mmCIF file of C-alpha atoms in Angstrom:
data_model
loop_
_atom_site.group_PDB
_atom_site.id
_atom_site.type_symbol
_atom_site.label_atom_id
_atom_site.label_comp_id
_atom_site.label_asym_id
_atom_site.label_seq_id
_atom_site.Cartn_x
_atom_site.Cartn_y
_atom_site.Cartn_z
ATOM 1 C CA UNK P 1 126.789 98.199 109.715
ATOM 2 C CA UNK P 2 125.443 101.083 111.988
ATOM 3 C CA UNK P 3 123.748 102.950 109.890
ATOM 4 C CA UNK P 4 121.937 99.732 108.302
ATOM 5 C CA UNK P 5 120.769 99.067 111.859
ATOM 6 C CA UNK P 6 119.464 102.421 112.310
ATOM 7 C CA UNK P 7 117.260 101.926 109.161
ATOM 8 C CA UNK P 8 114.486 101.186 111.379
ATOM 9 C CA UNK P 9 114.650 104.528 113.009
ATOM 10 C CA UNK P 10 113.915 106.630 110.420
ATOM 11 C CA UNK P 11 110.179 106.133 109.875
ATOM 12 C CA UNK P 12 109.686 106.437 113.852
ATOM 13 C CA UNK P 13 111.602 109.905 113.510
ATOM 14 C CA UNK P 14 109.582 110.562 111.019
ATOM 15 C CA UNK P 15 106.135 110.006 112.579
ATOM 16 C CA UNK P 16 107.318 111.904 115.902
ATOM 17 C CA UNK P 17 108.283 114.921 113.191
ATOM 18 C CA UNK P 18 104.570 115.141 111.883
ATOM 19 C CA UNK P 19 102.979 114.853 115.578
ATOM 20 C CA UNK P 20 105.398 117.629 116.759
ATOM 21 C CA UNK P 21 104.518 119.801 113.702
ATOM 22 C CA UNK P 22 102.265 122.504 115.163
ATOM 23 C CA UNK P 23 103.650 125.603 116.864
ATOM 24 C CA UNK P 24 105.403 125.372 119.695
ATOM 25 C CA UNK P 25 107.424 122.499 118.840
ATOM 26 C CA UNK P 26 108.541 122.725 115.691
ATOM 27 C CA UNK P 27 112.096 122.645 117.068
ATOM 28 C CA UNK P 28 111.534 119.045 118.280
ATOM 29 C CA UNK P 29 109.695 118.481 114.521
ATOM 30 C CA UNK P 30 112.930 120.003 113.090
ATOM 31 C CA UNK P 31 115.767 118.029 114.552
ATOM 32 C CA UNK P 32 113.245 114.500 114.236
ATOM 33 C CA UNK P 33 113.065 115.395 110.377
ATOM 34 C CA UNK P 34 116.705 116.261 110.299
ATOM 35 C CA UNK P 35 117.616 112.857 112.167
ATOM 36 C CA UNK P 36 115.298 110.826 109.366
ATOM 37 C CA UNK P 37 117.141 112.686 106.724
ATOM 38 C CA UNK P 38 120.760 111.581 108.304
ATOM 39 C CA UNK P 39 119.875 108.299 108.639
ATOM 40 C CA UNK P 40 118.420 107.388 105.250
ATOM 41 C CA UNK P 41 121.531 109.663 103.423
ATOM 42 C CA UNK P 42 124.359 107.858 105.184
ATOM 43 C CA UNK P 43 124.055 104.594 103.441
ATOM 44 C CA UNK P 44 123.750 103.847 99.752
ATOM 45 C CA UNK P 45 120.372 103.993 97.623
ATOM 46 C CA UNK P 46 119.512 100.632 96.002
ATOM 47 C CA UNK P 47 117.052 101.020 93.125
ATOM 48 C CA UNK P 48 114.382 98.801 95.108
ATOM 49 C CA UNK P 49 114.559 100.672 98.389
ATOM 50 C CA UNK P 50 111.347 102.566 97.080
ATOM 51 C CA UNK P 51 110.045 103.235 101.232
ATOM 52 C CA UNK P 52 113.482 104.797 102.280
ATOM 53 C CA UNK P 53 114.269 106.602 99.335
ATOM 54 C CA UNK P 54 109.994 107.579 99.381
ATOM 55 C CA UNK P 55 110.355 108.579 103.079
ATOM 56 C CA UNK P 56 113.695 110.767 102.095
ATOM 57 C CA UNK P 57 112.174 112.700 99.768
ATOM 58 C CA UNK P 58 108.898 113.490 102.095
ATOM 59 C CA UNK P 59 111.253 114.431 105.094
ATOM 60 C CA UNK P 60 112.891 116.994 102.783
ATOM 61 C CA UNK P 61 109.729 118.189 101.535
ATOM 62 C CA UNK P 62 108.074 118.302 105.590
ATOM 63 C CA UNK P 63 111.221 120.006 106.752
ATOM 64 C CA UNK P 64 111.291 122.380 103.508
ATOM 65 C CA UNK P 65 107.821 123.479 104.791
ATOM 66 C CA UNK P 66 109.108 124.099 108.100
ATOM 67 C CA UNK P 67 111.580 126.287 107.244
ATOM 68 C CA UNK P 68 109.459 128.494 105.173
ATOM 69 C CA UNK P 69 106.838 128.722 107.795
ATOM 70 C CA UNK P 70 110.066 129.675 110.106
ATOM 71 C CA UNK P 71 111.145 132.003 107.474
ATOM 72 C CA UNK P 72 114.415 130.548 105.801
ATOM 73 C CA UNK P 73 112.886 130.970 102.456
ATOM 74 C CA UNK P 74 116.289 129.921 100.844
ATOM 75 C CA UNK P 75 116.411 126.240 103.203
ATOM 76 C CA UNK P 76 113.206 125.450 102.278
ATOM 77 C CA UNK P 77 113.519 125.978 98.203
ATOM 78 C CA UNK P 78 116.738 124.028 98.678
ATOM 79 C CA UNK P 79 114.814 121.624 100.269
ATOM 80 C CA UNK P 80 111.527 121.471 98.579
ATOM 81 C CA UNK P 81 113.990 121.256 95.233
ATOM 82 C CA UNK P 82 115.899 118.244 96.278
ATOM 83 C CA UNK P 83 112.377 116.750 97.156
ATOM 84 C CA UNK P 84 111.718 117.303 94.062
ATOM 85 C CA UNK P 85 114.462 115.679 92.601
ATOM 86 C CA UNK P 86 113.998 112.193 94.503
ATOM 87 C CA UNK P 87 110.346 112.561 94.040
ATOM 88 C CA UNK P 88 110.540 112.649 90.629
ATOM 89 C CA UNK P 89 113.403 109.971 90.090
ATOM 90 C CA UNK P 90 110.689 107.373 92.250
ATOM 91 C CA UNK P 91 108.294 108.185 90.099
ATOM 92 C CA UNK P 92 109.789 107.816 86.495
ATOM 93 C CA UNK P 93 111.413 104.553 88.000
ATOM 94 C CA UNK P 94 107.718 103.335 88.670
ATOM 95 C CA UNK P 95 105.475 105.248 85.990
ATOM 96 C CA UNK P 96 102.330 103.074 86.730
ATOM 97 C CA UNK P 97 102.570 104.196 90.774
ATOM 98 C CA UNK P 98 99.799 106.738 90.977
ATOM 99 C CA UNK P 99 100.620 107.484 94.350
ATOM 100 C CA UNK P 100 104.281 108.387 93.734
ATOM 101 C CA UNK P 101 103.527 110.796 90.626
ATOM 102 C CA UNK P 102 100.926 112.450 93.958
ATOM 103 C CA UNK P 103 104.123 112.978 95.738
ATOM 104 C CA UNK P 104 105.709 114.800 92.792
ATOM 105 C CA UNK P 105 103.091 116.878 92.575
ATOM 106 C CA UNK P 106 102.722 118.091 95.931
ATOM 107 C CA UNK P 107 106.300 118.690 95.656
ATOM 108 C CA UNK P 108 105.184 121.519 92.951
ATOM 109 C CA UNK P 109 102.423 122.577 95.127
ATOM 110 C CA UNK P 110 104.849 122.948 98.297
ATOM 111 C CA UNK P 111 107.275 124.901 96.250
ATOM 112 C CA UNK P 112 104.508 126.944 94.874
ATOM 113 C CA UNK P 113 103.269 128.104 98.171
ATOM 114 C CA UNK P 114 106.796 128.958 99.170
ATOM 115 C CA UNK P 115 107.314 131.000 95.895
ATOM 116 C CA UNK P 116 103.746 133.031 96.284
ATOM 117 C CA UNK P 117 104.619 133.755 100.042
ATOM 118 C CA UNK P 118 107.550 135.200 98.644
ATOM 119 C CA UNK P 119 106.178 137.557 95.542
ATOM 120 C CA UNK P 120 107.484 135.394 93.065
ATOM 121 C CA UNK P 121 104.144 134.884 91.759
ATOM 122 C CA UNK P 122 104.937 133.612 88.020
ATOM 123 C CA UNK P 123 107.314 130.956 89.763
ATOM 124 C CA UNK P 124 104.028 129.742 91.361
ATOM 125 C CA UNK P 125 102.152 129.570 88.406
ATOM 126 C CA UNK P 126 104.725 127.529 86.734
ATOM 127 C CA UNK P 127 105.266 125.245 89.368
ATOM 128 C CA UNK P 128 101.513 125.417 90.557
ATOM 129 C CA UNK P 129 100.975 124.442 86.266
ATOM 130 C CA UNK P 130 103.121 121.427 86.895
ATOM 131 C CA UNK P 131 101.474 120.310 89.268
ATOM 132 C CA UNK P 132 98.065 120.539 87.869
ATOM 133 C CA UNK P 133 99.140 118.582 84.625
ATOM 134 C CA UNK P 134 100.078 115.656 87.565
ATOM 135 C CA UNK P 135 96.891 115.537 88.727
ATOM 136 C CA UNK P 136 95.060 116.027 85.545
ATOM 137 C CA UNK P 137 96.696 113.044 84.043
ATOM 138 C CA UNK P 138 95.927 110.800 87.008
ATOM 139 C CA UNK P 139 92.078 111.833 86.915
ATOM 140 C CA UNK P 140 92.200 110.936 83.367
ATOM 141 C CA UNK P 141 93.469 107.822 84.407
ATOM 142 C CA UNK P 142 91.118 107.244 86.408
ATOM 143 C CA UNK P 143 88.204 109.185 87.105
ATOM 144 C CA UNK P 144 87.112 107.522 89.994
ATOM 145 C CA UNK P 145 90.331 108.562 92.245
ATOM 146 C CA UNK P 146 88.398 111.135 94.334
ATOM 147 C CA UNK P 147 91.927 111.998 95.807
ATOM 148 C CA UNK P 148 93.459 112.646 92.205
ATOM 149 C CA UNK P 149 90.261 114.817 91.669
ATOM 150 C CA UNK P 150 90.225 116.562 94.619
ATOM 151 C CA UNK P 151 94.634 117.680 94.610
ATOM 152 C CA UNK P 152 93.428 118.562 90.675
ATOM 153 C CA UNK P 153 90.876 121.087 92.173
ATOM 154 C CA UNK P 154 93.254 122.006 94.659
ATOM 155 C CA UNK P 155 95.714 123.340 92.012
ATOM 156 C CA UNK P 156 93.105 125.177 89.867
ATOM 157 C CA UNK P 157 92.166 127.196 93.185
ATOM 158 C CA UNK P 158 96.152 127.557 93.122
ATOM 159 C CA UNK P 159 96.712 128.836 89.802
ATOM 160 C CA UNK P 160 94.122 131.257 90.466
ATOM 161 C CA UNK P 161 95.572 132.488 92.961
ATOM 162 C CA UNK P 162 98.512 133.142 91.318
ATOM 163 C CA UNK P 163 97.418 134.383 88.675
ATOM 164 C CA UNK P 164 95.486 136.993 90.504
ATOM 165 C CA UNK P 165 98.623 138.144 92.380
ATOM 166 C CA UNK P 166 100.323 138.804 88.784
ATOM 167 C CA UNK P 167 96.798 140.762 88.302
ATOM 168 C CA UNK P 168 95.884 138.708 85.665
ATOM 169 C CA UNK P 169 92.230 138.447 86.924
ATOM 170 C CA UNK P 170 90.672 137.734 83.246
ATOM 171 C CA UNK P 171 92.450 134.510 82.782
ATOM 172 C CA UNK P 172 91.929 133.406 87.115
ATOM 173 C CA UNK P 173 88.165 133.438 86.081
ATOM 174 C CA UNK P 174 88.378 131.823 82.799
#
């Protein structure tokens, strides 16, 4: 029907989002991301729809970052959550996909940033742990994936950081 013929839409909504990202016009970013997300939830999910239900779940977790940097602290957890959520179904549905268990974790990273804007420092170490368990697995897998390696540094910076707002200095160093 319609909405299967606006299928093709979504991933050009979705590109103008990320190119309209920077201040200034994150309005236009907004509605494109919002528009992406409308057309991919009006029609059923089929198990083997892995690039629309993939794309879903990173236009929820793009628009969940807008709305923190915008302030709406509660829109973007609600967001970043249900990112999340899909994130993590994608990945369990295709365990060997290295680059979907990435998405799951920078859905933990995302929602840790939000929660250590916010003071809630010890829900940013717990979702910043997460995270790092992701990518420590997938450098195990593979040792070689400099990406894996590098997202894996990226959370132990993070958890340091956290832990050094709950002024736990002796354990950030350790």
């Amino acid at each position: 029907g319609d909405r299967d013929a606006r299928l093709p839409l979504a991933p050009a909504h979705h590109a103008i989002a990320a190119a309209l990202r920077q201040p200034g016009h994150r309005s236009g970013a907004i509605d494109h991301l919002t528009r992406t997300i409308g057309i991919l939830d009006g029609r059923p999910s089929e198990p083997g729809e892995l690039d629309a239900r993939r794309l879903a779940a990173r236009a929820r977790k793009r628009l969940g970052s807008l709305r923190a940097e915008l302030g709406d602290i509660a829109g973007s957890v609600a967001l970043q959550q249900e990112a999340l959520r899909l994130s993590e179904a994608l990945a369990a549905e295709h365990p060997l996909n290295q680059s979907l268990r990435n998405d799951v974790a920078m859905c933990y990273i995302d929602l840790g940033r939000v929660y250590l804007s916010t003071d809630r420092a010890a829900e940013a170490l717990r979702h910043y742990q997460r995270a790092e368990a992701i990518t420590r697995s997938m450098v195990e897998a593979d040792p070689r994936d400099a990406q894996a390696r590098w997202l894996n540094g990226l959370e132990l910076n993070s958890i340091g950081l956290a832990l050094t707002a709950l002024r736990r200095t002796d354990a950030a160093v350790a």
